[in-house]
Tab-separated table of C-alpha atoms in Angstrom:
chain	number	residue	atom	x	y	z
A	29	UNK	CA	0.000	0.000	0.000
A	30	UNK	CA	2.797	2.427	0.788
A	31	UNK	CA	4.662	1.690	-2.581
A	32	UNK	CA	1.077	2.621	-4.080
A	33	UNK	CA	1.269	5.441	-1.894
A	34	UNK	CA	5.013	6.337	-3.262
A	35	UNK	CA	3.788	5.820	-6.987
A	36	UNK	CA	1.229	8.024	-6.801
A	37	UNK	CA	2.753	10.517	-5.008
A	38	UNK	CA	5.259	10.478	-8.138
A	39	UNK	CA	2.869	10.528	-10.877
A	40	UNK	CA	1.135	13.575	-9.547
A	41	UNK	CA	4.837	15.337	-9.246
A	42	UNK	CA	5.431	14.451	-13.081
A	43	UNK	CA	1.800	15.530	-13.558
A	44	UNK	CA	2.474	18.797	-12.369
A	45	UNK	CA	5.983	19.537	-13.456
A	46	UNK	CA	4.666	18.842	-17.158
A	47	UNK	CA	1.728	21.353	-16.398
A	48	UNK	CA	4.207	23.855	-15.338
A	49	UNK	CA	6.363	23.195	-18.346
A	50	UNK	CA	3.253	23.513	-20.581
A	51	UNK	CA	2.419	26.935	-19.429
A	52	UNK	CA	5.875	28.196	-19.406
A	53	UNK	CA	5.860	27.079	-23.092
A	54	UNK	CA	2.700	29.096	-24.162
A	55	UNK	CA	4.017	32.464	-22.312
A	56	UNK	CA	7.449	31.961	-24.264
A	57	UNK	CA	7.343	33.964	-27.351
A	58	UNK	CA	10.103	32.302	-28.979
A	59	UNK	CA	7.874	30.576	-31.518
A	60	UNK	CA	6.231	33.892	-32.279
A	61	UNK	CA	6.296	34.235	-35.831
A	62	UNK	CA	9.280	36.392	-37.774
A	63	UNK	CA	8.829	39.185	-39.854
A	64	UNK	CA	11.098	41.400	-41.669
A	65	UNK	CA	10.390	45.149	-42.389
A	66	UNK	CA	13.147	45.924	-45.147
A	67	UNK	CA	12.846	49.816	-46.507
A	68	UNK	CA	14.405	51.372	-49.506
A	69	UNK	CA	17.068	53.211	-48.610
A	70	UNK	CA	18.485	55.197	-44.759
A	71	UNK	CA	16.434	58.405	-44.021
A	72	UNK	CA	14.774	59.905	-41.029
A	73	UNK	CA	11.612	58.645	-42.250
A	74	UNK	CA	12.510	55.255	-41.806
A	75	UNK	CA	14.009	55.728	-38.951
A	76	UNK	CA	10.183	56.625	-37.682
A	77	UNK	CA	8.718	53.685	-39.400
A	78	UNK	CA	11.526	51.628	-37.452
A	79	UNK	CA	9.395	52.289	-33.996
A	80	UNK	CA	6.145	51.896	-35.830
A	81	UNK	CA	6.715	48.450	-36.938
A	82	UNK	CA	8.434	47.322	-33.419
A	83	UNK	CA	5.876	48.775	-31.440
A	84	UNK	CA	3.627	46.551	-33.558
A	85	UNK	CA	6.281	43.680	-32.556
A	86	UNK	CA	5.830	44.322	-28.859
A	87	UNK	CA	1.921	44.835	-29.288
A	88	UNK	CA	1.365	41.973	-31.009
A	89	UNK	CA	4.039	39.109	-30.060
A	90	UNK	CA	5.856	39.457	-33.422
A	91	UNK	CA	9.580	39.185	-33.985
A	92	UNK	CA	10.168	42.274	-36.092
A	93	UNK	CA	13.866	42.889	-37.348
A	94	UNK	CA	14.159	45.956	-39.413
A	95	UNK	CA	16.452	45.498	-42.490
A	96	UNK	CA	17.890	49.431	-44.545
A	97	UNK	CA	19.974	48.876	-46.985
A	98	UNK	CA	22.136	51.724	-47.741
A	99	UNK	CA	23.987	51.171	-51.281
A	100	UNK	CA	20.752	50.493	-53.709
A	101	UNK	CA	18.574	47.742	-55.617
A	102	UNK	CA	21.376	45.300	-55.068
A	103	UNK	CA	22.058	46.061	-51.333
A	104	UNK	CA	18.453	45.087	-50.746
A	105	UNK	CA	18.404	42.390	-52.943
A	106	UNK	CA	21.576	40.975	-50.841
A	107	UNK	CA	19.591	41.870	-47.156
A	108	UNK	CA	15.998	39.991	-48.638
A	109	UNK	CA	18.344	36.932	-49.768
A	110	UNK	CA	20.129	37.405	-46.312
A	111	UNK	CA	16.694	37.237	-44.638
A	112	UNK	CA	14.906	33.904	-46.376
A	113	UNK	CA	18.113	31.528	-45.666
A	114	UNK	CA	18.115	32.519	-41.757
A	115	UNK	CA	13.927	31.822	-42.689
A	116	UNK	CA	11.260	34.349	-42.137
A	117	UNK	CA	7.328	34.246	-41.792
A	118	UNK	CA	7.011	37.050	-43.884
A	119	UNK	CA	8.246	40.685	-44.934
A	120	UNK	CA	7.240	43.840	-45.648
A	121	UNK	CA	9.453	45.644	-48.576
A	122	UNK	CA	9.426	48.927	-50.221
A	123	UNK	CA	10.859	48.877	-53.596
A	124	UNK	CA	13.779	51.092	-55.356
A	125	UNK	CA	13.000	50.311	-58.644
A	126	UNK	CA	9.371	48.465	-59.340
A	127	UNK	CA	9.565	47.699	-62.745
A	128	UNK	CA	12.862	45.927	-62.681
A	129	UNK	CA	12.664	44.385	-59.554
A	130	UNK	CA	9.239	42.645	-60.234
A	131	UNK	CA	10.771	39.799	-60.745
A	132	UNK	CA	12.864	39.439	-58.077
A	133	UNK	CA	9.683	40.705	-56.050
A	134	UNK	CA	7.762	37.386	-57.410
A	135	UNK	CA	10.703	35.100	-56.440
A	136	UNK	CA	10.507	36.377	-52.969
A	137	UNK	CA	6.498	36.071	-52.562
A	138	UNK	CA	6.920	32.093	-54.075
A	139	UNK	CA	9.220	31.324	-50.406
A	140	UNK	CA	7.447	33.726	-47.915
A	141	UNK	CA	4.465	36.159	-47.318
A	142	UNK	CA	5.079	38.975	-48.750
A	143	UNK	CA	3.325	42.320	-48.911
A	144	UNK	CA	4.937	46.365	-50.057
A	145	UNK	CA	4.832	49.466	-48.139
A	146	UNK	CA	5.599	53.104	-48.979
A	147	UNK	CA	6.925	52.372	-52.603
A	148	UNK	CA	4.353	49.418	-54.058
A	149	UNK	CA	5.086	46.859	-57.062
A	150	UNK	CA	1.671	46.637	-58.408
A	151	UNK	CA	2.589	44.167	-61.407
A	152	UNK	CA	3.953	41.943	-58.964
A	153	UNK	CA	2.423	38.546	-56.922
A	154	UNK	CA	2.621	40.844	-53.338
A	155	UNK	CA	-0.084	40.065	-51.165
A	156	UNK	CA	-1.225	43.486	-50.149
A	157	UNK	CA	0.423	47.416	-50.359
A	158	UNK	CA	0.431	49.589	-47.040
A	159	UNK	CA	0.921	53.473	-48.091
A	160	UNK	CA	-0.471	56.220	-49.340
A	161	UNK	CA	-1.815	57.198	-52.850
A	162	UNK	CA	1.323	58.567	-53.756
A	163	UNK	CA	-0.439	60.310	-57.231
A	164	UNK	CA	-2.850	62.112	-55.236
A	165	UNK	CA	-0.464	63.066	-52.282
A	166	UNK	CA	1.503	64.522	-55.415
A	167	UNK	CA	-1.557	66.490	-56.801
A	168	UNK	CA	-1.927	68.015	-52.159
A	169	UNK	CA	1.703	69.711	-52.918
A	170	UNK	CA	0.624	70.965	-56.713
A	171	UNK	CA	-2.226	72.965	-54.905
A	172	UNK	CA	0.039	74.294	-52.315
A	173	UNK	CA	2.383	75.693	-55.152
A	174	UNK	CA	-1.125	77.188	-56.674
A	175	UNK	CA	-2.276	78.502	-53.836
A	176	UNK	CA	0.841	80.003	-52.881
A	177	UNK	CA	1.960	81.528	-55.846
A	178	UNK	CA	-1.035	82.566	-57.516
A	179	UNK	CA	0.794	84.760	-60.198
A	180	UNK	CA	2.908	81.832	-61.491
A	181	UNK	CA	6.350	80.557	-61.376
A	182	UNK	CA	9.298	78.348	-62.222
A	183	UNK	CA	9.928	75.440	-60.749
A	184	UNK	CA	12.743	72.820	-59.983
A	185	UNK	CA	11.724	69.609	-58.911
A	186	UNK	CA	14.235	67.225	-56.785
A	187	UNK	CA	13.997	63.521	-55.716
A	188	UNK	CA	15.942	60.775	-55.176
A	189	UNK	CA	15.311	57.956	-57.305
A	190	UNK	CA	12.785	59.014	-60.249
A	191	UNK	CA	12.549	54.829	-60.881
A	192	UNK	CA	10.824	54.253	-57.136
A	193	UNK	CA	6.596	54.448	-57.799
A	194	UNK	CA	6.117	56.433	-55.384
A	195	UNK	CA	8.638	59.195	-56.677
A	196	UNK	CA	7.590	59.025	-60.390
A	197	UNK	CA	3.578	59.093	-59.263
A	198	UNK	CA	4.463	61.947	-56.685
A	199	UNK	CA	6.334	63.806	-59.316
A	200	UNK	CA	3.783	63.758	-61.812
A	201	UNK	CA	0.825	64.489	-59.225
A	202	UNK	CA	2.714	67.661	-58.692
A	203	UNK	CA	3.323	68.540	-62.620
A	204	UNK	CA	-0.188	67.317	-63.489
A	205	UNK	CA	-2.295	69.427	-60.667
A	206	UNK	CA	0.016	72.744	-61.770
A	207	UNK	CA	-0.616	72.023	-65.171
A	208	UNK	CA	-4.658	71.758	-64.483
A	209	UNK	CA	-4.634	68.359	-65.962
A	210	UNK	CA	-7.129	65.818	-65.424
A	211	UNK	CA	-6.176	62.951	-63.152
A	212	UNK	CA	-4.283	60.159	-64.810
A	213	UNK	CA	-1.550	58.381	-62.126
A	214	UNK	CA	-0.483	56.511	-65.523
A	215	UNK	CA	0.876	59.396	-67.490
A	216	UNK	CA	4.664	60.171	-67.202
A	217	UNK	CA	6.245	63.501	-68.599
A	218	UNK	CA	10.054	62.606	-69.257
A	219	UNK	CA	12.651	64.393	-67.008
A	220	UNK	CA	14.068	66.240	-70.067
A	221	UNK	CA	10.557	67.327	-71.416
A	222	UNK	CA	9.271	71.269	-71.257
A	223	UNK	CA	6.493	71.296	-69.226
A	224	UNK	CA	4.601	74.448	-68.823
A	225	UNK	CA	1.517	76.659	-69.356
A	226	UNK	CA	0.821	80.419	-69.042
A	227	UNK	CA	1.732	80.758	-65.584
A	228	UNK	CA	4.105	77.835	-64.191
A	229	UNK	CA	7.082	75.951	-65.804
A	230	UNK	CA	8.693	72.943	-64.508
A	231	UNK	CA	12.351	74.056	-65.559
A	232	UNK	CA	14.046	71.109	-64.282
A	233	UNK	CA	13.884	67.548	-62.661
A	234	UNK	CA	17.030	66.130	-60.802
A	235	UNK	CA	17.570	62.855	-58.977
A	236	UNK	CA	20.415	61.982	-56.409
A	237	UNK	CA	19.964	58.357	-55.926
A	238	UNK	CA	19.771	58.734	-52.070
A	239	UNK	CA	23.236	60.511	-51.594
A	240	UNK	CA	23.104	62.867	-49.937
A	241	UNK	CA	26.189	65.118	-51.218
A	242	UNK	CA	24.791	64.722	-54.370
A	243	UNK	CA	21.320	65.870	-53.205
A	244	UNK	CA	22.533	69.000	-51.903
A	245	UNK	CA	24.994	69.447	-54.742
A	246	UNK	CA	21.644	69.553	-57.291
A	247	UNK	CA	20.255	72.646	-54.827
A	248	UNK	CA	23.158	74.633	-55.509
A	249	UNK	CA	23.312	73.449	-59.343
A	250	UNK	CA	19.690	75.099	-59.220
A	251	UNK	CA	20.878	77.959	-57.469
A	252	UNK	CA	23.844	78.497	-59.802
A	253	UNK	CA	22.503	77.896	-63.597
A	254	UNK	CA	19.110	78.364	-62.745
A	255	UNK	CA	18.506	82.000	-61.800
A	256	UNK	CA	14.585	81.809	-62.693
A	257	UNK	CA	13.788	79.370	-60.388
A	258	UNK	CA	11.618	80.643	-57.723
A	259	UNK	CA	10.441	77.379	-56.272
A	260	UNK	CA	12.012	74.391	-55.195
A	261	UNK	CA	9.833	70.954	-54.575
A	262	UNK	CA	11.353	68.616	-53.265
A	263	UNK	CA	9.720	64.446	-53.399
A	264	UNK	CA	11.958	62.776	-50.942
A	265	UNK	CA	12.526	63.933	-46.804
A	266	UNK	CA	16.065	65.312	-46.820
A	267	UNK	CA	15.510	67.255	-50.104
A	268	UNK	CA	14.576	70.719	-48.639
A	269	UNK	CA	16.488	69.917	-45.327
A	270	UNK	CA	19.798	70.070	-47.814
A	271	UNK	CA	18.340	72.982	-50.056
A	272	UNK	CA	18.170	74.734	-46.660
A	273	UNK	CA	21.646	74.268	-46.259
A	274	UNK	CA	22.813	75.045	-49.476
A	275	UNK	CA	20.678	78.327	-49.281
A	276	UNK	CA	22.368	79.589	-46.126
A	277	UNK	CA	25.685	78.961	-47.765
A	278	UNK	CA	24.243	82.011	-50.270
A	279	UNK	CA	24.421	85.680	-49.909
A	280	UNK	CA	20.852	85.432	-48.727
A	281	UNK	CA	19.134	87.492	-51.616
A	282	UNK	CA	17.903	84.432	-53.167
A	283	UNK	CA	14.025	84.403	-52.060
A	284	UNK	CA	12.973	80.960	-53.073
A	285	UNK	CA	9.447	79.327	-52.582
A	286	UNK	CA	10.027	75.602	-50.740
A	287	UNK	CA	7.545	73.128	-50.878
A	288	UNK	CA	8.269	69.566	-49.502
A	289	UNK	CA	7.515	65.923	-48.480
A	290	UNK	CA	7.408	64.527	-45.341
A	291	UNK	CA	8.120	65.168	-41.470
A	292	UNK	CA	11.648	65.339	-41.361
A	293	UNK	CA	12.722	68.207	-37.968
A	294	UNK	CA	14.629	70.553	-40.204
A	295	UNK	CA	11.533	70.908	-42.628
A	296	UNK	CA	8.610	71.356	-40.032
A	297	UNK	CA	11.058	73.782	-38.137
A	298	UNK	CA	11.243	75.827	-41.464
A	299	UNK	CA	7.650	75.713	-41.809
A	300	UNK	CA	7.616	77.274	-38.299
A	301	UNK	CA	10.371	79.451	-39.061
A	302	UNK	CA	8.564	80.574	-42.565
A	303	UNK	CA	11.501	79.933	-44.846
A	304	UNK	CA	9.265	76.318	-45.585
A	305	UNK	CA	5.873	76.869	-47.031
A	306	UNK	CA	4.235	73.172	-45.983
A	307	UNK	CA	4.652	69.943	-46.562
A	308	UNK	CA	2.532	66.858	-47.775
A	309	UNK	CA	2.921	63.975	-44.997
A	310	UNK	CA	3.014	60.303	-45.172
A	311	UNK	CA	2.854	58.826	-41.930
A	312	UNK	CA	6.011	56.125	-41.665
A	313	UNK	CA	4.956	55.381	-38.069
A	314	UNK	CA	1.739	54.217	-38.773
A	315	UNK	CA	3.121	52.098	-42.639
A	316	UNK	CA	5.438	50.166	-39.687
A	317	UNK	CA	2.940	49.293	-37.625
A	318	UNK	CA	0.605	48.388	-40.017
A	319	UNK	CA	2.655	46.182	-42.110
A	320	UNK	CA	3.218	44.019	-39.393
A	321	UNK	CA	-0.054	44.242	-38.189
A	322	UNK	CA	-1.392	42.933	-41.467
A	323	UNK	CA	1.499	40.243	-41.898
A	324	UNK	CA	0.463	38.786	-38.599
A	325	UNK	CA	-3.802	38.811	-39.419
A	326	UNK	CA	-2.255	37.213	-43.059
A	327	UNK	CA	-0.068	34.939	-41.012
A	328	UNK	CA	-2.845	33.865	-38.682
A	329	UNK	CA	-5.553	33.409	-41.835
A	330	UNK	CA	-7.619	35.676	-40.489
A	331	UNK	CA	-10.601	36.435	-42.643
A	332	UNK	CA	-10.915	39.264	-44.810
A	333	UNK	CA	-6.999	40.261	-43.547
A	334	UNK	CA	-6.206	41.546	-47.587
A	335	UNK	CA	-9.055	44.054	-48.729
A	336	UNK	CA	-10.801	43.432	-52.275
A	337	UNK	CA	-8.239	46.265	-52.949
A	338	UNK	CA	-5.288	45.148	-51.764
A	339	UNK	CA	-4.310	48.541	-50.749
A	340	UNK	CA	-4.239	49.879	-46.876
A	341	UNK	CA	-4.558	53.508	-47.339
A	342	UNK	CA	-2.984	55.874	-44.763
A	343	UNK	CA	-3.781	59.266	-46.364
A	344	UNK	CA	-1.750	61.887	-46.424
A	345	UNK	CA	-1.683	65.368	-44.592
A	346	UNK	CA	-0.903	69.153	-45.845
A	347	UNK	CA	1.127	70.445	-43.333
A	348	UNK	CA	1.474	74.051	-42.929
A	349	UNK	CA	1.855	76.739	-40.122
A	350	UNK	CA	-1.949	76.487	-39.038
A	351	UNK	CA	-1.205	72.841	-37.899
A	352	UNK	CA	2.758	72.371	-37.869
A	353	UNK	CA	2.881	72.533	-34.112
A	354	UNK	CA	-0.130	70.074	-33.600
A	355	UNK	CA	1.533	67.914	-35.822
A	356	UNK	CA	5.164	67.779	-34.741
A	357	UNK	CA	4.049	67.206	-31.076
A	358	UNK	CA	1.860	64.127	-32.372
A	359	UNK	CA	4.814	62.692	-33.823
A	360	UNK	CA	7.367	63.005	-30.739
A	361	UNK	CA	4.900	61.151	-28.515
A	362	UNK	CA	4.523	58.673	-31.181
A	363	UNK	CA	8.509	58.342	-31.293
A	364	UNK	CA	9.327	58.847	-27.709
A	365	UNK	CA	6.257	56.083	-26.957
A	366	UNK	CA	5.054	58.091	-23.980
C-alpha cells in the first residue's frame, strides 16, 4: 500500500511539473512568428517607421527585425536573400525600382508572405500594399504651389530615385495638378521634357539616388545655372532639409518658394520658421505598424486580412503653419512612446 502510496505521489509530481512546463511554453514567445520590415534606402523617415513596426512587434508578439539597406537595388536584394536563408514568416518591402525588380519581387512572394509598403510593385504577386496614394499626395503639394503663388512661377523639382513608384507618381501628381490636368496616375512627362503653361514651368527635374552630397549638390546646381527658379519641390525627406543648407551657404538674396515631403525636424522647423511653405505627410509610423499588423492577421488566416483592394490607405496630410505645431508634437509622442 505504501509503494502505491510512493507511486502516486510520483505521478502527480510528473503531472504537475509537465503542467508547469506547458504553461511556461505558451508564455514563451520564442515561436512567435518572424517578420522582416526591409525599406528602400536610410532616411529619417525610416528611422520613424523603425518604432512603428516594433511597437507593432511588442503589441502583437511578433519578432520584427528591421532590415535598410544603404547602397541600392542590389544592397536590398543581398539583405531579402540574407533574410529567407536565416527563414522568415514574412516581410514587408518597399521597392527602389518596381519595374525591374518585379521579378525578383515574385521570387521572394513564391518562399514567404510577402506584402509592399511606402513604394508598391503593383505588377507583382505581393499580397497586399500599405501606403499612401502617392499620385494624389503629389496632386496636395501641386495645390500648395497654386495657392501660394497665384501669379505663377518656375519650378525645380528634386527627388531621389525618379525609378521608385512612389517618386515618379508623386512627381507627376505635382506637374499634373500645376498644369490643371485631369487625373491620370499613368501618365509620365520625361525628365528632359518642357512642361509648362501660361503661368508655371517645370524648368528642371534632378535625382540623387539617395546621396546625400549629391542631393545638396543639385540645390546649388539650381541655385547656380538656374537663376529663374523661384520654387524648389522637393519628393523625398532630406531634399529641402539640404536645399536649406545650401541656401544659407548664399548671400541670402535668393528668395525661393520651398515646398516639400514629409516630417523630417529641419523641414517642419522651417515651416515654423517661414523659410518652408508646408509639406505633404506620409505617416512612416503608422506604414510600420501596419505592415506588421497585417502580416500577422495574413499569417494567422484571419478572414478578410487583404481588402478586395489590396491597398491599406494611410492618407496623407498638408502640413502648414496652421497645424505644424499640432503635428510635430503628435509625432514626438509617437517616437518617444510616452
Amino acid at each position: 500500500m505504501r509503494l502505491n502510496q510512493r507511486y502516486t505521489t510520483f505521478f502527480v509530481f510528473v503531472s504537475l511539473l509537465f503542467s508547469v512546463i506547458g504553461c511556461n511554453r505558451k508564455g514563451d514567445t520564442s515561436g512567435a512568428p518572424r517578420i522582416a520590415y526591409v525599406t528602400n534606402g536610410v532616411a529619417s523617415f525610416w528611422s520613424i517607421a523603425k518604432i512603428g513596426a516594433e511597437k507593432a512587434g511588442r503589441d502583437l508578439g511578433v519578432h520584427v527585425s528591421v532590415h535598410m539597406p544603404a547602397e541600392g537595388i542590389a544592397d536590398q536584394k543581398r539583405m531579402v536573400e540574407d533574410i529567407l536563408v536565416r527563414g522568415v514568416d514574412g516581410i514587408a518591402i518597399s521597392l527602389i525600382d518596381a519595374t525591374n525588380q518585379t521579378g525578383f519581387v515574385n521570387q521572394v512572394a513564391d518562399q514567404t508572405t510577402l506584402i509592399t509598403h511606402d513604394a508598391d510593385a503593383p505588377l507583382s504577386r505581393r499580397l497586399a500594399y500599405v501606403g499612401m496614394d502617392n499620385y494624389l499626395a503629389g496632386r496636395m503639394v501641386g495645390k500648395l504651389i497654386k495657392e501660394n503663388l497665384p501669379e505663377g512661377g518656375q519650378l525645380a523639382i528634386l527627388v531621389g530615385r525618379i525609378e521608385q513608384d512612389n517618386a515618379r507618381k508623386r512627381r507627376q501628381g505635382v506637374i499634373d495638378e500645376v498644369m490643371d490636368r485631369d487625373l491620370n496616375p499613368d501618365r509620365f512627362d520625361p525628365l528632359d521634357a518642357p512642361i509648362k503653361n501660361d503661368k508655371f514651368s517645370f524648368v528642371v527635374t534632378l535625382t540623387d539616388q539617395f546621396d546625400r552630397v549629391k542631393a545638396k549638390s543639385n540645390c546649388e546646381d539650381v541655385l547656380l545655372k538656374h537663376p529663374e527658379v523661384n520654387a524648389l519641390v522637393g519628393l523625398f525627406a532630406y531634399n529641402i532639409p539640404l536645399c536649406m543648407e545650401a541656401l544659407k551657404q548664399t548671400d541670402g538674396k535668393r528668395d525661393l518658394r520651398l515646398f516639400a515631403f514629409d516630417e523630417a525636424d529641419q523641414t517642419l522647423q522651417g515651416i515654423i520658421d517661414g523659410s518652408v511653405v508646408g509639406t505633404v505627410v506620409q505617416n512612416p509610423y503608422q506604414y510600420g505598424y501596419e505592415s506588421i499588423k497585417l502580416l500577422k492577421a495574413i499569417l494567422n488566416k484571419e478572414p478578410n486580412s487583404i481588402p478586395n483592394s489590396k491597398f491599406i490607405d494611410i492618407p496623407a496630410r498638408t502640413i502648414t503653419k496652421d497645424n505644424v505645431s499640432e503635428f510635430w508634437s503628435d509625432l514626438k509622442q509617437k517616437v518617444s512612446g510616452s
